[in-house]
XYZ file of C-alpha atoms in Angstrom:
584
model
C -93.938 17.569 37.710
C -90.532 17.281 39.400
C -87.848 14.739 38.604
C -87.071 12.136 41.254
C -84.920 9.023 41.417
C -86.186 5.640 42.513
C -83.770 5.797 45.411
C -85.297 9.029 46.672
C -88.789 7.517 46.533
C -87.584 4.806 48.935
C -85.937 7.395 51.196
C -89.115 9.453 51.444
C -91.037 6.348 52.454
C -88.456 5.527 55.125
C -88.709 9.092 56.397
C -92.476 8.615 56.811
C -91.724 5.442 58.829
C -89.601 7.458 61.240
C -86.273 5.975 60.116
C -83.344 8.010 61.457
C -80.318 5.845 60.590
C -79.211 3.756 57.621
C -76.125 1.534 57.857
C -74.031 0.612 54.852
C -71.124 1.189 52.499
C -71.443 3.636 49.615
C -71.367 2.549 45.970
C -72.398 4.159 42.697
C -75.021 1.500 42.039
C -77.360 3.063 44.599
C -76.205 6.675 44.617
C -79.802 7.821 44.110
C -80.682 6.191 47.426
C -77.942 7.215 49.830
C -77.455 10.686 48.303
C -81.035 11.494 49.314
C -80.734 10.449 52.953
C -79.314 13.605 54.509
C -81.818 15.956 52.880
C -84.614 13.881 54.408
C -83.175 13.854 57.950
C -81.637 10.372 57.863
C -78.026 9.746 58.899
C -75.805 7.347 56.967
C -73.469 5.352 59.217
C -70.755 3.568 57.244
C -68.838 0.555 58.571
C -66.049 -1.211 56.676
C -67.912 -4.438 55.830
C -71.477 -5.068 54.687
C -72.152 -7.829 57.199
C -71.265 -5.306 59.914
C -73.912 -2.977 58.497
C -76.556 -5.688 58.909
C -75.462 -6.419 62.494
C -75.473 -2.714 63.327
C -79.004 -2.400 61.959
C -80.132 -5.472 63.914
C -78.686 -4.265 67.226
C -80.089 -0.786 66.641
C -83.552 -2.241 65.979
C -83.541 -4.555 68.992
C -82.512 -1.842 71.430
C -84.477 1.105 70.044
C -87.647 -0.630 68.881
C -87.302 1.147 65.530
C -86.873 -0.358 62.084
C -83.223 -1.100 61.365
C -82.220 -0.281 57.778
C -79.041 -1.273 55.964
C -77.851 -1.303 52.376
C -75.504 -3.326 50.185
C -74.410 -2.936 46.587
C -74.957 -5.537 43.889
C -72.769 -8.614 43.623
C -69.955 -8.659 46.194
C -71.666 -6.164 48.523
C -74.749 -8.356 48.765
C -72.591 -11.482 49.117
C -70.787 -9.834 52.035
C -74.139 -9.015 53.670
C -75.451 -12.596 53.578
C -73.909 -13.753 56.901
C -75.456 -10.786 58.672
C -78.849 -11.478 57.097
C -78.731 -15.090 58.286
C -77.932 -14.001 61.839
C -80.426 -11.146 62.175
C -83.235 -13.283 60.773
C -82.400 -16.047 63.255
C -82.223 -13.588 66.148
C -85.574 -12.073 65.193
C -84.543 -8.450 64.665
C -86.598 -6.108 62.481
C -84.286 -5.153 59.601
C -84.949 -3.845 56.091
C -82.126 -4.599 53.645
C -81.996 -2.364 50.563
C -79.754 -3.654 47.764
C -78.931 -2.673 44.228
C -78.800 -5.178 41.380
C -77.869 -5.083 37.702
C -80.287 -3.527 35.219
C -83.147 -5.489 33.586
C -81.875 -7.260 30.513
C -78.775 -8.427 32.400
C -80.266 -9.752 35.634
C -83.281 -11.879 36.550
C -82.319 -14.116 34.869
C -78.584 -13.674 34.480
C -77.848 -13.014 30.820
C -74.746 -15.208 31.050
C -71.361 -13.687 31.750
C -72.846 -10.670 33.542
C -70.602 -8.696 35.888
C -71.408 -8.682 39.633
C -74.614 -10.604 39.124
C -76.312 -13.457 40.975
C -79.836 -14.313 42.101
C -79.760 -11.957 45.067
C -83.469 -12.028 45.819
C -83.639 -15.786 45.334
C -80.829 -16.386 47.803
C -82.027 -13.863 50.393
C -85.618 -15.021 49.981
C -84.544 -18.436 51.294
C -82.946 -16.800 54.354
C -85.209 -13.875 55.249
C -88.891 -13.336 56.013
C -89.501 -11.872 52.563
C -87.665 -10.614 49.490
C -88.605 -9.145 46.125
C -87.134 -7.469 43.060
C -88.555 -4.071 42.117
C -88.604 -4.336 38.345
C -90.063 -0.929 37.432
C -90.131 2.612 38.758
C -93.936 2.562 38.846
C -94.002 -0.291 41.397
C -91.449 1.094 43.883
C -93.955 2.552 46.336
C -96.234 -0.481 46.181
C -93.474 -3.005 46.831
C -91.733 -0.966 49.532
C -95.103 -0.762 51.294
C -95.365 -4.540 51.002
C -91.864 -4.969 52.455
C -92.715 -2.720 55.397
C -96.022 -4.493 55.937
C -94.211 -7.851 56.037
C -91.607 -6.390 58.380
C -94.181 -5.455 61.009
C -96.222 -8.664 60.743
C -95.676 -11.426 63.283
C -92.219 -12.302 64.558
C -89.619 -9.638 63.630
C -86.997 -10.575 61.070
C -85.322 -9.454 57.851
C -87.118 -8.208 54.732
C -85.353 -7.290 51.508
C -85.909 -5.179 48.414
C -83.609 -5.560 45.402
C -83.621 -2.553 43.086
C -81.948 -2.420 39.640
C -79.273 0.255 39.489
C -80.943 2.178 36.655
C -84.267 2.327 38.553
C -82.453 3.350 41.735
C -80.438 6.157 40.132
C -82.280 7.499 37.069
C -84.350 10.622 37.680
C -87.768 10.650 36.036
C -90.704 13.043 36.062
C -93.208 11.550 38.465
C -95.479 12.282 41.403
C -95.428 9.078 43.496
C -98.207 8.649 46.019
C -96.815 8.537 49.549
C -99.050 6.897 52.141
C -98.821 7.244 55.899
C -97.786 3.985 57.633
C -101.279 3.440 59.076
C -102.657 3.398 55.537
C -100.750 0.264 54.512
C -99.858 -1.674 57.659
C -101.038 -2.307 61.182
C -99.543 0.327 63.483
C -101.179 -0.779 66.742
C -100.364 -4.021 68.596
C -102.796 -6.928 68.685
C -105.062 -6.806 71.722
C -106.058 -10.068 73.431
C -109.662 -11.261 73.405
C -111.160 -10.417 76.850
C -112.630 -13.889 77.269
C -109.174 -15.441 76.772
C -107.678 -13.109 79.373
C -110.396 -14.238 81.778
C -109.698 -17.917 81.063
C -105.982 -17.343 81.612
C -106.764 -15.616 84.905
C -108.867 -18.563 86.050
C -106.135 -21.048 85.168
C -103.352 -19.058 86.845
C -105.318 -18.584 90.065
C -106.276 -22.260 90.184
C -102.690 -23.469 89.630
C -100.668 -24.794 92.540
C -97.313 -23.598 91.212
C -97.413 -21.471 88.039
C -94.225 -20.506 86.227
C -93.734 -17.700 83.700
C -91.385 -18.341 80.795
C -90.514 -15.205 78.818
C -88.971 -14.893 75.369
C -87.907 -12.074 73.049
C -91.538 -11.090 72.544
C -91.260 -9.268 75.882
C -88.398 -7.195 74.452
C -90.174 -6.359 71.194
C -93.296 -5.345 73.144
C -91.263 -3.499 75.829
C -93.434 -5.302 78.393
C -90.961 -5.224 81.279
C -93.083 -3.398 83.862
C -96.151 -5.475 83.020
C -94.167 -8.716 83.326
C -92.852 -7.713 86.755
C -96.348 -6.741 87.928
C -97.921 -10.047 86.854
C -95.075 -12.092 88.336
C -95.458 -10.303 91.682
C -99.238 -10.677 91.720
C -98.933 -14.399 91.021
C -95.829 -14.886 93.173
C -94.555 -16.884 90.199
C -90.918 -17.501 89.247
C -89.801 -16.199 85.863
C -87.452 -18.113 83.589
C -86.398 -16.814 80.182
C -85.018 -17.890 76.858
C -81.340 -17.104 76.415
C -82.035 -14.059 74.263
C -84.612 -12.665 76.711
C -82.334 -12.806 79.714
C -82.895 -9.853 82.019
C -86.447 -8.957 80.918
C -87.101 -9.245 84.656
C -84.220 -7.755 86.628
C -82.035 -10.520 88.031
C -82.056 -8.673 91.353
C -85.683 -9.846 91.719
C -86.336 -12.820 93.973
C -88.704 -14.098 91.277
C -86.015 -14.209 88.567
C -84.533 -17.547 87.543
C -81.482 -16.510 85.485
C -80.726 -19.027 82.756
C -77.190 -19.630 84.095
C -78.804 -21.588 86.959
C -79.509 -24.442 84.574
C -80.362 -27.170 87.085
C -82.534 -24.789 89.089
C -84.456 -23.836 85.956
C -85.066 -27.497 85.235
C -86.255 -28.041 88.811
C -88.664 -25.093 88.666
C -89.985 -26.175 85.276
C -90.741 -29.602 86.701
C -92.329 -28.125 89.824
C -94.735 -26.058 87.740
C -98.196 -27.416 87.036
C -98.904 -24.442 84.714
C -96.594 -22.494 82.415
C -97.401 -19.032 81.078
C -95.216 -18.815 77.941
C -94.847 -15.265 76.629
C -93.335 -14.384 73.255
C -91.299 -17.589 72.984
C -91.241 -20.562 70.629
C -89.740 -22.797 73.330
C -86.921 -23.726 71.003
C -83.759 -25.780 71.350
C -82.133 -23.577 74.011
C -85.390 -24.034 75.975
C -85.016 -27.821 75.556
C -88.071 -27.650 73.241
C -90.278 -27.467 76.340
C -89.897 -31.241 76.707
C -89.447 -33.676 79.581
C -87.283 -34.399 81.470
C -86.239 -30.742 81.442
C -89.869 -29.678 81.786
C -92.760 -31.477 83.416
C -94.591 -33.785 81.039
C -97.522 -32.073 79.219
C -99.938 -34.572 80.778
C -99.111 -33.022 84.170
C -98.371 -29.444 83.099
C -100.774 -27.085 81.376
C -99.518 -24.304 79.110
C -100.891 -20.877 78.293
C -99.005 -19.515 75.296
C -99.194 -15.877 74.213
C -97.557 -14.646 71.018
C -97.980 -11.859 68.483
C -97.302 -14.377 65.708
C -99.941 -17.075 65.321
C -97.438 -19.440 63.705
C -95.562 -19.678 67.008
C -98.565 -20.937 68.990
C -98.221 -24.609 69.916
C -95.101 -24.912 67.763
C -93.005 -27.076 70.089
C -95.092 -27.551 73.237
C -98.845 -28.170 73.201
C -100.818 -25.118 74.319
C -103.900 -25.665 76.469
C -104.789 -22.013 75.891
C -103.321 -20.257 72.839
C -103.651 -16.466 72.715
C -102.730 -14.322 69.724
C -101.770 -10.992 71.265
C -99.065 -8.461 71.957
C -97.332 -9.434 75.208
C -97.568 -5.949 76.718
C -101.308 -5.612 76.089
C -101.982 -9.137 77.327
C -99.983 -8.687 80.533
C -101.592 -5.310 81.242
C -105.076 -6.835 80.878
C -104.062 -9.878 82.939
C -102.652 -7.679 85.719
C -105.973 -5.843 86.028
C -107.910 -9.101 86.405
C -105.402 -10.599 88.854
C -105.419 -7.448 90.990
C -109.219 -7.538 91.098
C -109.102 -11.157 92.304
C -105.995 -10.904 94.473
C -107.735 -12.504 97.450
C -108.150 -15.735 95.492
C -104.427 -16.192 94.811
C -102.879 -18.830 97.088
C -99.420 -17.432 97.601
C -98.108 -19.281 100.685
C -96.932 -22.426 98.908
C -95.613 -20.366 96.027
C -93.592 -18.164 98.375
C -92.039 -21.240 99.996
C -90.887 -22.429 96.585
C -89.486 -18.992 95.754
C -87.499 -19.013 99.015
C -86.151 -22.460 98.155
C -85.124 -21.310 94.687
C -83.311 -18.284 96.086
C -81.314 -20.463 98.474
C -80.171 -22.466 95.449
C -79.252 -19.295 93.547
C -77.135 -18.134 96.468
C -75.344 -21.497 96.701
C -74.654 -21.477 92.968
C -73.319 -17.925 93.130
C -71.073 -18.738 96.067
C -69.625 -21.682 94.174
C -68.967 -19.714 90.985
C -67.423 -16.805 92.887
C -64.649 -19.039 94.196
C -62.958 -18.378 90.862
C -62.652 -14.701 91.828
C -60.295 -15.666 94.654
C -57.821 -16.761 91.977
C -55.562 -13.696 91.583
C -52.938 -15.321 89.393
C -51.738 -14.006 86.044
C -52.606 -14.483 83.245
C -55.991 -14.005 84.809
C -58.921 -16.286 85.366
C -61.537 -15.074 82.833
C -64.162 -14.869 85.602
C -62.690 -11.510 86.617
C -63.527 -9.704 83.394
C -67.327 -9.635 83.532
C -67.266 -9.349 87.329
C -65.102 -6.223 87.277
C -67.144 -4.742 84.424
C -70.382 -5.357 86.365
C -69.024 -3.340 89.297
C -67.368 -0.656 87.182
C -70.061 0.269 84.665
C -73.575 1.578 85.444
C -76.535 -0.777 85.547
C -77.898 0.509 82.232
C -74.629 -0.148 80.378
C -75.194 -2.382 77.341
C -73.165 -5.589 77.371
C -72.332 -7.366 74.119
C -71.002 -10.909 74.496
C -69.250 -12.661 71.613
C -67.280 -15.873 71.324
C -67.742 -19.440 72.525
C -66.358 -19.818 76.025
C -66.010 -16.043 76.346
C -69.785 -15.619 76.104
C -70.273 -18.293 78.769
C -67.810 -16.617 81.157
C -69.502 -13.271 80.549
C -72.944 -14.784 81.145
C -72.028 -16.405 84.456
C -70.344 -13.323 85.943
C -72.637 -10.535 84.759
C -75.920 -9.789 86.515
C -78.676 -8.262 84.371
C -80.230 -5.432 86.362
C -81.897 -3.401 83.592
C -83.972 -5.033 80.829
C -82.732 -5.084 77.231
C -79.091 -4.395 78.029
C -77.613 -7.624 76.627
C -76.752 -8.376 73.018
C -75.322 -11.553 71.542
C -76.275 -14.094 68.877
C -77.958 -16.588 71.165
C -79.913 -18.285 68.374
C -77.133 -18.402 65.773
C -73.859 -18.314 67.707
C -72.127 -16.183 65.067
C -68.559 -15.316 65.985
C -67.534 -11.720 65.270
C -71.043 -10.254 65.135
C -70.539 -8.580 68.505
C -67.994 -6.129 67.111
C -70.671 -4.458 64.992
C -73.532 -5.109 67.424
C -71.679 -2.895 69.887
C -71.485 -0.134 67.266
C -75.213 -0.403 66.543
C -75.902 -0.170 70.280
C -73.777 2.967 70.568
C -75.658 4.558 67.653
C -79.010 3.680 69.271
C -77.996 5.127 72.658
C -75.101 7.586 72.275
C -75.329 8.599 75.936
C -74.961 5.111 77.386
C -71.896 2.981 77.920
C -71.456 0.005 75.588
C -69.099 -2.815 76.628
C -68.175 -5.743 74.401
C -66.581 -8.807 76.013
C -65.248 -10.851 73.115
C -62.838 -13.705 72.456
C -59.698 -13.188 70.408
C -60.972 -15.640 67.793
C -64.233 -13.731 67.421
C -62.503 -10.331 67.400
C -60.318 -11.567 64.550
C -63.349 -11.686 62.236
C -63.989 -7.923 62.155
C -61.260 -5.926 63.959
C -61.376 -3.302 61.188
C -64.576 -1.937 62.719
C -62.511 -0.361 65.499
C -61.789 2.342 62.916
C -65.541 2.671 62.314
C -66.008 3.374 66.012
C -63.228 5.963 65.978
C -64.508 7.687 62.825
C -68.075 7.851 64.136
C -67.008 8.802 67.694
C -68.659 5.716 69.208
C -67.226 5.184 72.715
C -67.356 1.401 72.855
C -65.011 -0.497 75.166
C -63.878 -3.857 73.759
C -62.347 -6.339 76.210
C -60.689 -9.057 74.135
C -60.097 -12.272 76.101
C -56.967 -13.754 74.558
C -56.278 -17.443 75.023
C -54.848 -17.831 71.499
C -57.176 -20.732 70.733
C -60.654 -21.736 69.655
C -61.383 -22.434 73.318
C -64.818 -24.065 73.206
C -63.807 -26.299 70.320
C -60.543 -27.166 72.056
C -62.133 -28.473 75.261
C -64.670 -30.581 73.355
C -62.022 -31.868 70.968
C -59.699 -32.726 73.868
C -62.384 -34.904 75.440
C -63.043 -36.551 72.081
C -59.348 -37.312 71.566
C -58.085 -38.194 75.060
C -60.941 -38.059 77.601
C -59.114 -39.484 80.629
C -55.996 -37.356 80.150
C -58.147 -34.260 79.610
C -60.083 -34.937 82.801
C -56.936 -35.532 84.866
C -54.525 -32.969 83.424
C -57.159 -30.439 82.255
C -55.459 -30.111 78.863
C -53.551 -32.057 76.230
C -49.996 -31.526 75.080
C -49.540 -28.912 72.306
C -49.102 -31.475 69.534
C -52.208 -33.491 70.450
C -54.963 -31.049 69.449
C -55.995 -30.506 65.838
C -56.081 -26.957 64.487
C -57.300 -25.366 67.712
C -54.428 -22.979 68.464
C -53.992 -19.452 67.128
C -51.125 -17.018 66.912
C -51.179 -13.782 68.859
C -52.681 -10.521 67.663
C -51.762 -7.590 69.912
C -55.206 -6.041 69.946
C -54.146 -3.042 72.040
C -51.565 -2.083 69.429
C -54.007 -2.790 66.615
C -56.430 -0.389 68.292
C -53.751 2.286 68.627
C -52.978 1.983 64.917
C -56.596 2.928 64.148
C -56.789 5.872 66.532
C -58.466 4.102 69.462
C -57.219 3.856 73.022
C -55.343 0.608 73.718
C -54.465 -1.257 76.926
C -53.044 -4.672 77.753
C -53.586 -6.416 81.086
C -52.736 -9.810 82.485
C -53.060 -9.403 86.256
C -56.626 -9.037 87.570
C -55.616 -6.102 89.751
C -54.704 -4.174 86.563
C -58.167 -4.446 85.038
C -60.081 -1.713 86.868
C -57.315 0.918 86.424
C -57.239 0.061 82.712
C -61.018 0.593 82.503
C -60.627 3.938 84.246
C -58.072 5.030 81.654
C -60.372 3.828 78.866
C -63.227 5.919 80.221
C -60.979 8.953 80.635
C -59.788 8.698 77.031
C -63.241 9.617 75.691
C -62.651 7.341 72.703
C -63.311 3.823 71.567
C -61.005 1.643 73.632
C -59.639 -1.884 73.348
C -58.206 -3.876 76.243
C -56.157 -6.933 75.311
C -56.817 -9.260 78.274
C -54.431 -12.175 78.645
C -56.403 -15.029 80.209
C -55.128 -18.387 81.392
C -55.786 -20.613 78.357
C -56.429 -23.779 80.392
C -58.798 -22.112 82.848
C -60.543 -20.370 79.946
C -61.283 -23.765 78.373
C -63.095 -24.950 81.475
C -65.965 -22.482 81.323
C -68.809 -23.100 83.781
C -71.861 -24.998 82.600
C -70.320 -26.453 79.443
C -71.832 -29.868 80.132
C -75.319 -28.343 79.968
C -74.519 -26.584 76.703
C -73.546 -29.930 75.194
C -76.589 -31.731 76.593
C -78.862 -29.046 75.182
C -78.007 -30.107 71.642
C -79.176 -33.668 72.250
C -82.829 -34.519 71.683
C -84.650 -34.718 75.065
C -85.652 -38.275 75.941
C -89.125 -37.270 77.041
C -92.027 -36.764 74.671
């Protein structure tokens, strides 16, 4: 009987799950875990902060469809990871967090005066899908199986195992039983009941103007082709949640990109039937309520979700279907194709044409900002130039308040699952590490992070992580030297008429909104990355060309006009979204 550490037992189970990467910072309290990774074919990727490890794991999971795994050491390491856990749980990314804790007799409960000790599982259990403490070597395999089972049930999120340092590191003579994943969890997606597919088909064919609303469930199911096929068969427009933007290419005439806020509200009121796929219809969807959507008395809803707890959560479902989105859409497409002659497409096509005229008018209006060639530049140029410069499958990470809005309005999503942000949590700074996780998931694809200087200030040290791990991320840091989104809202709260007329207040009138300058290009150079600084829009493309030629992580310090940056498009809708809709 061979000797094995508790940490190696966990590693062998992760190997069986197909895990290829673990993100985290090394520490002696879980040496038995990370020291076993390489011998079992798993790479350890080490950032410089534990919350970055969680964000890297979350981005890696969302893009690759694999389980994201990260680790944090007891006490301060776990405390540092907590912000990342909150974000990745909110965003719905499948992450397993492995932490060490103090030995039994000191922890659970704290003996009093213990070093680096707090109720790690208790705290994380309030934030994540599931958390437990593994209190004995004999129960490691059982509880890791439970964690993995919870991870793959329902809506993706964060699960956590907390392992005492002595159990993690001590080698004992044992022969743990290792089960294949199919022996302890569901490994196939949930298929829809055929009779429910038939009912959905009947309802969609009978509808005058159906609308499809897609959420992150489309991403987790990788149901992009099936979504496009069903939308085309139905001649139905497709709106999305913020985080699902681009699941249908925005080059499609059927796509209603979320930046066209008023158009989305019009289409949602035109629809007499909504097919809601993998979405809770949450706050950024206006809770599915009137006046932003048609009243439920005049609008039927078919809701499809892999998690039964999501069905009818915020909008009443006339037909609730527990199923994987990809399997449901594939079955629906077969039935719609068989009954294609029954689909009344003429009126639907007229509406689609009307919607596309509105999209073109909106785009023409927004693109007027690109005629502004002054320096420091109008922030509209950054995402626009990047859209033209990088390939369609480049992964865009957007981070910051107004910076994310500017990026959203001037970037067209042409390939599904190529956008990362924290749409459900709005966490500043997460994008720095999300970009690294994206580069690890797809080393052959370009990763671009458009980020505000405030957000970049949270985790600039991870530029060194990119350099050390040869991750060719390009960071474009929009520098207005202010908390821009807060500043515009605060200005209206303080002096609304002056703000409206002059577009800004005098320097001494705002409260705590202004920042000093960080020269991010020079900061990048100090860590071995390529650095550029641009102010004139005509300098941006040549700077990107030099970044690409460098073959390294690159940072472009982009000086943007601070007043123009404050006035990001669509801010009024963002503010309205946080008010409770007046309809019922």
